Amino acid sequence: MLISQVRKQDGSVAVAVRAPGEVARVVKGAESVYALAMEAANDGKSLKAVIDAKGLGETIDLEEAYAEGRMLAPITHPDPAHLHLTGTGLTHLGSAATRDAMHKKTTEAAEETLTDSMKMFRMGLEGGKPKPGEKGVQPEWFYKGNGVAAVAPGQPLTSPAFAEDGGEEPEMAGIYVISDRGVPYRLGFAVANEFSDHKTERVNYLWLAHSKLRQASFGPEIRIGAAPEDIRGTSRILRSGEVLWEKPFLSGEANMSHSFANLEYHHFKYGLFRVPGDVHVHMFGTATLSFGDGIRTEEGDVFEIEAGEFGLPLRNPLTIAAEEEIVIRQL
C-alpha cells in the first residue's frame, strides 16, 4: 500500500491510498496521515486495519495534483517542531559488484592509515548486521532539522546564500511515529532527497554537521510495511528540461553494511527520540552522488529520484536564497 497527502482543489487535505500502479482513493474521514498513524499506534492496530475501518471514497488524480503543486509531504505534524529530520551515513556497500573488493581493501589496510570515514565503514561491515538478540555497532548519525526544513514534493529545495554547494543524496527514509506510551512505530519507507552541502563537508569531516543542516524532501508516497531486500532506483538532475546527469542507486539490506533494525535501534535508543506524539523521518544513506562525478548544481536544476516500488518520483527544483544580514541583539 502507498499512502500520501494531497491538498484538494477546495484547500482541504485528503489522505490518498493505492496499490502500486492503481488509481488512488481518498480515505474517508481521515484528517491526516499523522492522525491515522497515531490512532493505529495507540490502539495497537495496523495502519491498514485503521484505513480499512474508515473505508475509501472518491478517486483522486495524484499526477494532476503533483503537476499543480498540491502534493504535500506524505506525513506532517501539527507542530513542525515535533517532526525530526535525521540521517545516517557510511551504511551502503556501493554496489553488489564492488562489495568484495571494498571489504578486502578496508580490512587489509593498516589501521593507522585509514581515515575516520573508512574506519566507520569497516566497523559497519564487521558489526552492522548483528545476530538476533545482539546489538550491532552504532553508525554515523546526523541531524538535519525539524518539520520547518521538510520540503513538500515538487517544491524548491533552497540552498542558503552561505552554502558552498547544494547537491542531492538519493536515499530511503524510514517514517515513524511515537505512541502515547513512548513506543516507536514504523509506518514504512519513502524515497528521500537528503539535500546536503558536499563541498563544505569535503573541506573537513568535522564540518559534516554544518553540511547537513539543510532542507530535505521525501515522498511523495510512503510504502507501508517492510522494505524490500534489494531496492533499485534512479537519481537524475535535469537542467533546462534536459538530463544533465543520471545514475542508478541501490538500497535495501542486500546492498547495505547495516541492517535497518540496527540503524533504527541506534536512533531510538535515545529517550529524546521517543517523546510521545513525535514524528521521525530517518534517512538511511546512499552510495550515489552527482557531486562524486564532478557535477556542480545550479539554480533552476531539478532533482528527480525514483524507485518504482515506492510510488511517484520525488522531484524538487533547486533555488538559492538571498544573502541575509544576521544580527544578534542583546535583551
Short mmCIF file of C-alpha atoms in Angstrom, two decimals:
data_model
loop_
_atom_site.label_atom_id
_atom_site.label_comp_id
_atom_site.label_asym_id
_atom_site.label_seq_id
_atom_site.Cartn_x
_atom_site.Cartn_y
_atom_site.Cartn_z
CA MET A 1 0.00 0.00 0.00
CA LEU A 2 1.15 3.52 -0.85
CA ILE A 3 -0.13 6.47 1.19
CA SER A 4 0.15 10.20 0.52
CA GLN A 5 -1.34 13.58 1.36
CA VAL A 6 -2.83 15.96 -1.20
CA ARG A 7 -4.31 19.42 -0.96
CA LYS A 8 -7.63 19.27 -2.77
CA GLN A 9 -8.95 21.97 -5.07
CA ASP A 10 -11.05 23.41 -2.21
CA GLY A 11 -7.97 23.73 0.03
CA SER A 12 -8.75 20.80 2.32
CA VAL A 13 -6.29 17.96 2.89
CA ALA A 14 -7.02 14.46 1.63
CA VAL A 15 -5.22 11.25 2.57
CA ALA A 16 -4.87 9.05 -0.52
CA VAL A 17 -4.03 5.34 -0.68
CA ARG A 18 -3.42 2.98 -3.57
CA ALA A 19 -1.69 -0.18 -4.61
CA PRO A 20 1.28 0.42 -6.96
CA GLY A 21 0.03 1.10 -10.49
CA GLU A 22 -3.56 1.67 -9.40
CA VAL A 23 -5.70 4.79 -9.01
CA ALA A 24 -5.59 6.48 -5.60
CA ARG A 25 -8.68 6.82 -3.44
CA VAL A 26 -9.38 9.12 -0.52
CA VAL A 27 -9.57 7.65 2.99
CA LYS A 28 -12.94 8.66 4.43
CA GLY A 29 -12.82 10.90 7.47
CA ALA A 30 -9.02 10.96 7.61
CA GLU A 31 -7.69 14.24 8.92
CA SER A 32 -4.07 13.42 8.06
CA VAL A 33 -1.59 10.56 7.74
CA TYR A 34 -0.30 11.56 11.17
CA ALA A 35 -3.75 11.19 12.74
CA LEU A 36 -4.22 7.76 11.15
CA ALA A 37 -0.78 6.60 12.29
CA MET A 38 -1.28 7.78 15.86
CA GLU A 39 -4.66 6.09 16.02
CA ALA A 40 -3.09 2.84 14.87
CA ALA A 41 -0.14 3.13 17.27
CA ASN A 42 -2.27 3.98 20.29
CA ASP A 43 -4.93 1.34 19.58
CA GLY A 44 -2.47 -1.45 18.82
CA LYS A 45 -3.75 -1.87 15.27
CA SER A 46 -2.05 -1.94 11.89
CA LEU A 47 -2.32 1.17 9.73
CA LYS A 48 -4.10 -0.92 7.09
CA ALA A 49 -6.72 -2.02 9.64
CA VAL A 50 -7.43 1.60 10.61
CA ILE A 51 -7.76 2.59 6.94
CA ASP A 52 -10.00 -0.40 6.16
CA ALA A 53 -12.27 0.52 9.07
CA LYS A 54 -12.72 4.06 7.75
CA GLY A 55 -13.26 2.95 4.17
CA LEU A 56 -12.30 4.52 0.85
CA GLY A 57 -14.17 7.18 -1.06
CA GLU A 58 -13.64 9.16 -4.24
CA THR A 59 -10.71 8.65 -6.57
CA ILE A 60 -8.02 11.31 -6.76
CA ASP A 61 -5.56 12.01 -9.58
CA LEU A 62 -2.15 12.16 -7.92
CA GLU A 63 -0.31 13.08 -11.13
CA GLU A 64 -2.62 16.04 -11.64
CA ALA A 65 -2.20 17.18 -8.05
CA TYR A 66 1.60 16.85 -8.39
CA ALA A 67 1.64 18.90 -11.60
CA GLU A 68 -0.46 21.59 -9.93
CA GLY A 69 1.80 21.80 -6.86
CA ARG A 70 -0.77 20.27 -4.49
CA MET A 71 1.22 17.28 -3.24
CA LEU A 72 2.15 17.60 0.44
CA ALA A 73 4.84 15.78 2.36
CA PRO A 74 3.36 12.30 2.98
CA ILE A 75 3.41 12.91 6.73
CA THR A 76 3.45 16.19 8.65
CA HIS A 77 2.99 17.13 12.29
CA PRO A 78 0.55 19.79 13.52
CA ASP A 79 3.56 21.39 15.24
CA PRO A 80 6.58 21.26 12.87
CA ALA A 81 8.97 21.35 15.83
CA HIS A 82 7.85 17.80 16.65
CA LEU A 83 8.93 16.31 13.32
CA HIS A 84 12.61 15.32 13.28
CA LEU A 85 14.74 15.01 10.14
CA THR A 86 17.80 12.87 10.84
CA GLY A 87 20.11 10.57 8.94
CA THR A 88 22.93 8.11 8.97
CA GLY A 89 25.79 7.55 6.54
CA LEU A 90 28.52 5.11 5.54
CA THR A 91 25.86 2.41 5.50
CA HIS A 92 25.91 1.24 1.88
CA LEU A 93 28.29 -1.10 0.10
CA GLY A 94 28.37 0.96 -3.10
CA SER A 95 27.12 -1.85 -5.29
CA ALA A 96 26.95 -5.64 -5.22
CA ALA A 97 29.78 -5.83 -7.77
CA THR A 98 32.28 -3.92 -5.61
CA ARG A 99 31.35 -5.39 -2.25
CA ASP A 100 34.15 -7.94 -2.06
CA ALA A 101 36.75 -5.51 -3.38
CA MET A 102 35.82 -2.83 -0.87
CA HIS A 103 35.83 -5.31 2.01
CA LYS A 104 39.28 -6.52 1.04
CA LYS A 105 40.65 -3.01 0.76
CA THR A 106 39.39 -1.83 4.12
CA THR A 107 40.22 -4.93 6.12
CA GLU A 108 43.75 -5.36 4.77
CA ALA A 109 44.81 -1.72 5.19
CA ALA A 110 46.77 -0.82 8.29
CA GLU A 111 44.57 0.73 10.97
CA GLU A 112 46.70 3.87 11.23
CA THR A 113 46.35 4.62 7.51
CA LEU A 114 42.54 4.58 7.48
CA THR A 115 40.52 7.78 7.57
CA ASP A 116 37.81 8.08 10.19
CA SER A 117 35.28 7.52 7.40
CA MET A 118 36.96 4.28 6.35
CA LYS A 119 37.19 3.12 9.95
CA MET A 120 33.47 3.76 10.37
CA PHE A 121 32.72 1.94 7.13
CA ARG A 122 34.78 -1.06 8.23
CA MET A 123 33.01 -1.14 11.59
CA GLY A 124 29.72 -1.38 9.72
CA LEU A 125 30.98 -4.23 7.56
CA GLU A 126 32.07 -6.15 10.64
CA GLY A 127 29.23 -5.36 13.04
CA GLY A 128 26.36 -3.63 11.27
CA LYS A 129 24.17 -6.71 10.94
CA PRO A 130 24.06 -8.30 14.40
CA LYS A 131 22.52 -11.69 15.11
CA PRO A 132 19.08 -11.80 16.79
CA GLY A 133 19.38 -10.73 20.41
CA GLU A 134 22.71 -8.95 19.88
CA LYS A 135 23.42 -5.24 19.47
CA GLY A 136 25.42 -4.15 16.46
CA VAL A 137 27.89 -1.32 16.04
CA GLN A 138 26.46 2.19 16.01
CA PRO A 139 26.65 4.11 12.72
CA GLU A 140 27.49 7.66 11.81
CA TRP A 141 24.49 9.85 12.72
CA PHE A 142 23.49 13.43 11.95
CA TYR A 143 20.67 15.92 12.48
CA LYS A 144 19.14 17.85 9.60
CA GLY A 145 16.37 19.84 11.21
CA ASN A 146 12.71 19.73 12.15
CA GLY A 147 9.49 19.97 10.17
CA VAL A 148 10.31 23.53 9.13
CA ALA A 149 13.09 22.06 6.95
CA ALA A 150 10.82 19.40 5.38
CA VAL A 151 10.00 20.43 1.80
CA ALA A 152 6.98 19.01 0.01
CA PRO A 153 7.50 17.07 -3.24
CA GLY A 154 7.53 19.44 -6.19
CA GLN A 155 8.56 22.43 -4.09
CA PRO A 156 12.03 24.05 -4.22
CA LEU A 157 14.92 22.91 -2.09
CA THR A 158 16.61 26.13 -1.03
CA SER A 159 20.37 26.31 -0.62
CA PRO A 160 21.45 29.06 1.83
CA ALA A 161 23.42 32.01 0.45
CA PHE A 162 26.41 30.97 2.59
CA ALA A 163 26.46 27.39 1.24
CA GLU A 164 29.33 26.18 -0.90
CA ASP A 165 27.17 23.67 -2.76
CA GLY A 166 23.68 22.20 -2.85
CA GLY A 167 23.52 18.60 -4.01
CA GLU A 168 21.20 15.63 -3.87
CA GLU A 169 21.51 12.38 -1.94
CA PRO A 170 19.03 9.70 -3.08
CA GLU A 171 18.09 7.67 -0.03
CA MET A 172 15.43 5.58 1.60
CA ALA A 173 13.85 7.14 4.67
CA GLY A 174 12.08 5.32 7.47
CA ILE A 175 8.90 7.08 8.63
CA TYR A 176 7.94 6.72 12.32
CA VAL A 177 5.52 7.99 14.95
CA ILE A 178 5.90 7.66 18.71
CA SER A 179 2.81 6.37 20.51
CA ASP A 180 1.38 7.95 23.63
CA ARG A 181 3.26 5.24 25.58
CA GLY A 182 6.60 6.28 24.07
CA VAL A 183 6.87 3.32 21.67
CA PRO A 184 8.27 3.95 18.15
CA TYR A 185 6.15 2.59 15.29
CA ARG A 186 7.30 2.47 11.69
CA LEU A 187 4.75 3.30 9.00
CA GLY A 188 7.08 2.29 6.18
CA PHE A 189 9.64 3.76 3.84
CA ALA A 190 9.77 6.61 1.33
CA VAL A 191 12.21 7.90 -1.25
CA ALA A 192 14.11 10.91 0.11
CA ASN A 193 16.47 13.61 -1.08
CA GLU A 194 18.89 14.19 1.78
CA PHE A 195 19.95 17.55 0.34
CA SER A 196 23.47 18.45 1.52
CA ASP A 197 26.49 20.73 1.03
CA HIS A 198 29.14 18.27 -0.13
CA LYS A 199 31.78 20.90 -0.84
CA THR A 200 31.68 22.08 2.77
CA GLU A 201 31.81 18.50 4.03
CA ARG A 202 34.85 17.76 1.86
CA VAL A 203 36.89 20.58 3.43
CA ASN A 204 36.92 18.85 6.81
CA TYR A 205 34.89 15.91 8.08
CA LEU A 206 34.23 17.83 11.30
CA TRP A 207 32.10 20.17 9.18
CA LEU A 208 29.71 17.32 8.45
CA ALA A 209 27.17 18.79 10.88
CA HIS A 210 27.26 22.13 9.05
CA SER A 211 26.88 20.43 5.67
CA LYS A 212 23.77 18.54 6.78
CA LEU A 213 21.81 21.44 8.28
CA ARG A 214 19.81 21.86 5.11
CA GLN A 215 16.30 21.19 3.91
CA ALA A 216 15.20 17.73 2.78
CA SER A 217 12.29 16.29 0.84
CA PHE A 218 10.67 12.86 0.93
CA GLY A 219 7.79 11.07 -0.72
CA PRO A 220 5.52 11.81 -2.49
CA GLU A 221 4.25 8.46 -1.17
CA ILE A 222 5.12 6.20 1.75
CA ARG A 223 5.28 2.47 1.04
CA ILE A 224 3.62 0.89 4.06
CA GLY A 225 5.38 -2.10 5.58
CA ALA A 226 8.88 -3.54 5.47
CA ALA A 227 11.36 -2.51 2.79
CA PRO A 228 12.40 -4.94 0.02
CA GLU A 229 15.81 -6.56 0.45
CA ASP A 230 17.04 -5.17 -2.87
CA ILE A 231 15.91 -1.65 -3.83
CA ARG A 232 16.92 -0.26 -7.20
CA GLY A 233 16.18 3.27 -8.28
CA THR A 234 17.43 6.12 -10.42
CA SER A 235 18.69 9.57 -9.48
CA ARG A 236 18.91 12.30 -12.09
CA ILE A 237 19.40 16.03 -12.49
CA LEU A 238 17.53 17.97 -15.16
CA ARG A 239 18.85 21.29 -16.45
CA SER A 240 16.68 23.35 -18.80
CA GLY A 241 14.47 20.30 -19.28
CA GLU A 242 17.35 18.03 -20.37
CA VAL A 243 19.03 15.26 -18.39
CA LEU A 244 22.35 16.62 -17.12
CA TRP A 245 23.27 13.57 -15.04
CA GLU A 246 21.65 10.23 -14.32
CA LYS A 247 22.74 7.19 -12.37
CA PRO A 248 21.14 4.15 -10.74
CA PHE A 249 21.24 3.85 -6.97
CA LEU A 250 20.94 0.79 -4.77
CA SER A 251 19.50 0.43 -1.29
CA GLY A 252 17.87 -2.22 0.85
CA GLU A 253 19.75 -4.54 3.18
CA ALA A 254 21.18 -6.60 0.30
CA ASN A 255 23.19 -3.50 -0.60
CA MET A 256 23.95 -2.24 2.92
CA SER A 257 26.54 -2.92 5.59
CA HIS A 258 23.95 -2.29 8.32
CA SER A 259 20.53 -3.80 8.85
CA PHE A 260 17.60 -1.41 9.11
CA ALA A 261 16.89 -2.83 12.57
CA ASN A 262 20.39 -1.92 13.75
CA LEU A 263 20.13 1.61 12.38
CA GLU A 264 16.70 2.03 13.96
CA TYR A 265 17.89 0.76 17.34
CA HIS A 266 20.78 3.22 17.46
CA HIS A 267 18.43 6.10 16.69
CA PHE A 268 15.60 5.24 19.05
CA LYS A 269 17.82 4.08 21.92
CA TYR A 270 17.87 7.74 22.95
CA GLY A 271 14.91 8.72 25.11
CA LEU A 272 14.94 12.10 23.39
CA PHE A 273 13.69 10.35 20.26
CA ARG A 274 10.87 8.50 22.00
CA VAL A 275 8.82 11.53 23.02
CA PRO A 276 5.10 10.67 22.68
CA GLY A 277 3.45 12.15 19.61
CA ASP A 278 6.64 12.97 17.70
CA VAL A 279 7.28 12.09 14.05
CA HIS A 280 10.68 10.90 12.79
CA VAL A 281 11.95 10.83 9.23
CA HIS A 282 15.26 8.94 9.41
CA MET A 283 17.34 8.73 6.23
CA PHE A 284 19.49 5.65 5.75
CA GLY A 285 22.33 6.78 3.48
CA THR A 286 23.43 6.30 -0.11
CA ALA A 287 26.39 5.41 -2.30
CA THR A 288 25.37 7.55 -5.30
CA LEU A 289 26.10 11.27 -5.57
CA SER A 290 26.32 13.53 -8.63
CA PHE A 291 28.94 15.53 -6.69
CA GLY A 292 31.21 12.50 -6.79
CA ASP A 293 31.03 12.62 -10.59
CA GLY A 294 32.09 16.25 -10.71
CA ILE A 295 28.61 17.74 -11.15
CA ARG A 296 28.08 21.23 -9.71
CA THR A 297 24.41 22.11 -9.44
CA GLU A 298 22.94 25.44 -10.49
CA GLU A 299 19.81 27.34 -9.53
CA GLY A 300 16.90 26.01 -11.58
CA ASP A 301 18.22 22.44 -11.79
CA VAL A 302 15.60 19.82 -10.94
CA PHE A 303 16.41 16.78 -8.80
CA GLU A 304 14.41 13.65 -9.62
CA ILE A 305 14.69 10.45 -7.59
CA GLU A 306 12.59 7.37 -8.25
CA ALA A 307 12.29 3.78 -7.16
CA GLY A 308 9.34 2.01 -8.78
CA GLU A 309 8.07 0.18 -5.70
CA PHE A 310 7.79 3.46 -3.79
CA GLY A 311 5.35 5.32 -5.98
CA LEU A 312 5.68 8.61 -7.82
CA PRO A 313 9.15 10.09 -8.39
CA LEU A 314 10.39 12.72 -5.95
CA ARG A 315 11.04 15.99 -7.80
CA ASN A 316 12.39 19.24 -6.40
CA PRO A 317 13.88 22.24 -8.20
CA LEU A 318 16.93 23.95 -6.69
CA THR A 319 16.82 27.57 -5.62
CA ILE A 320 19.42 29.68 -3.83
CA ALA A 321 18.47 32.02 -1.02
CA ALA A 322 19.38 35.69 -0.97
CA GLU A 323 22.03 36.87 1.46
CA GLU A 324 20.62 37.63 4.92
CA GLU A 325 22.01 40.01 7.50
CA ILE A 326 22.24 38.10 10.77
CA VAL A 327 22.30 40.41 13.78
CA ILE A 328 22.42 39.09 17.34
CA ARG A 329 20.75 41.52 19.72
CA GLN A 330 21.12 41.87 23.45
CA LEU A 331 17.97 41.71 25.58
#
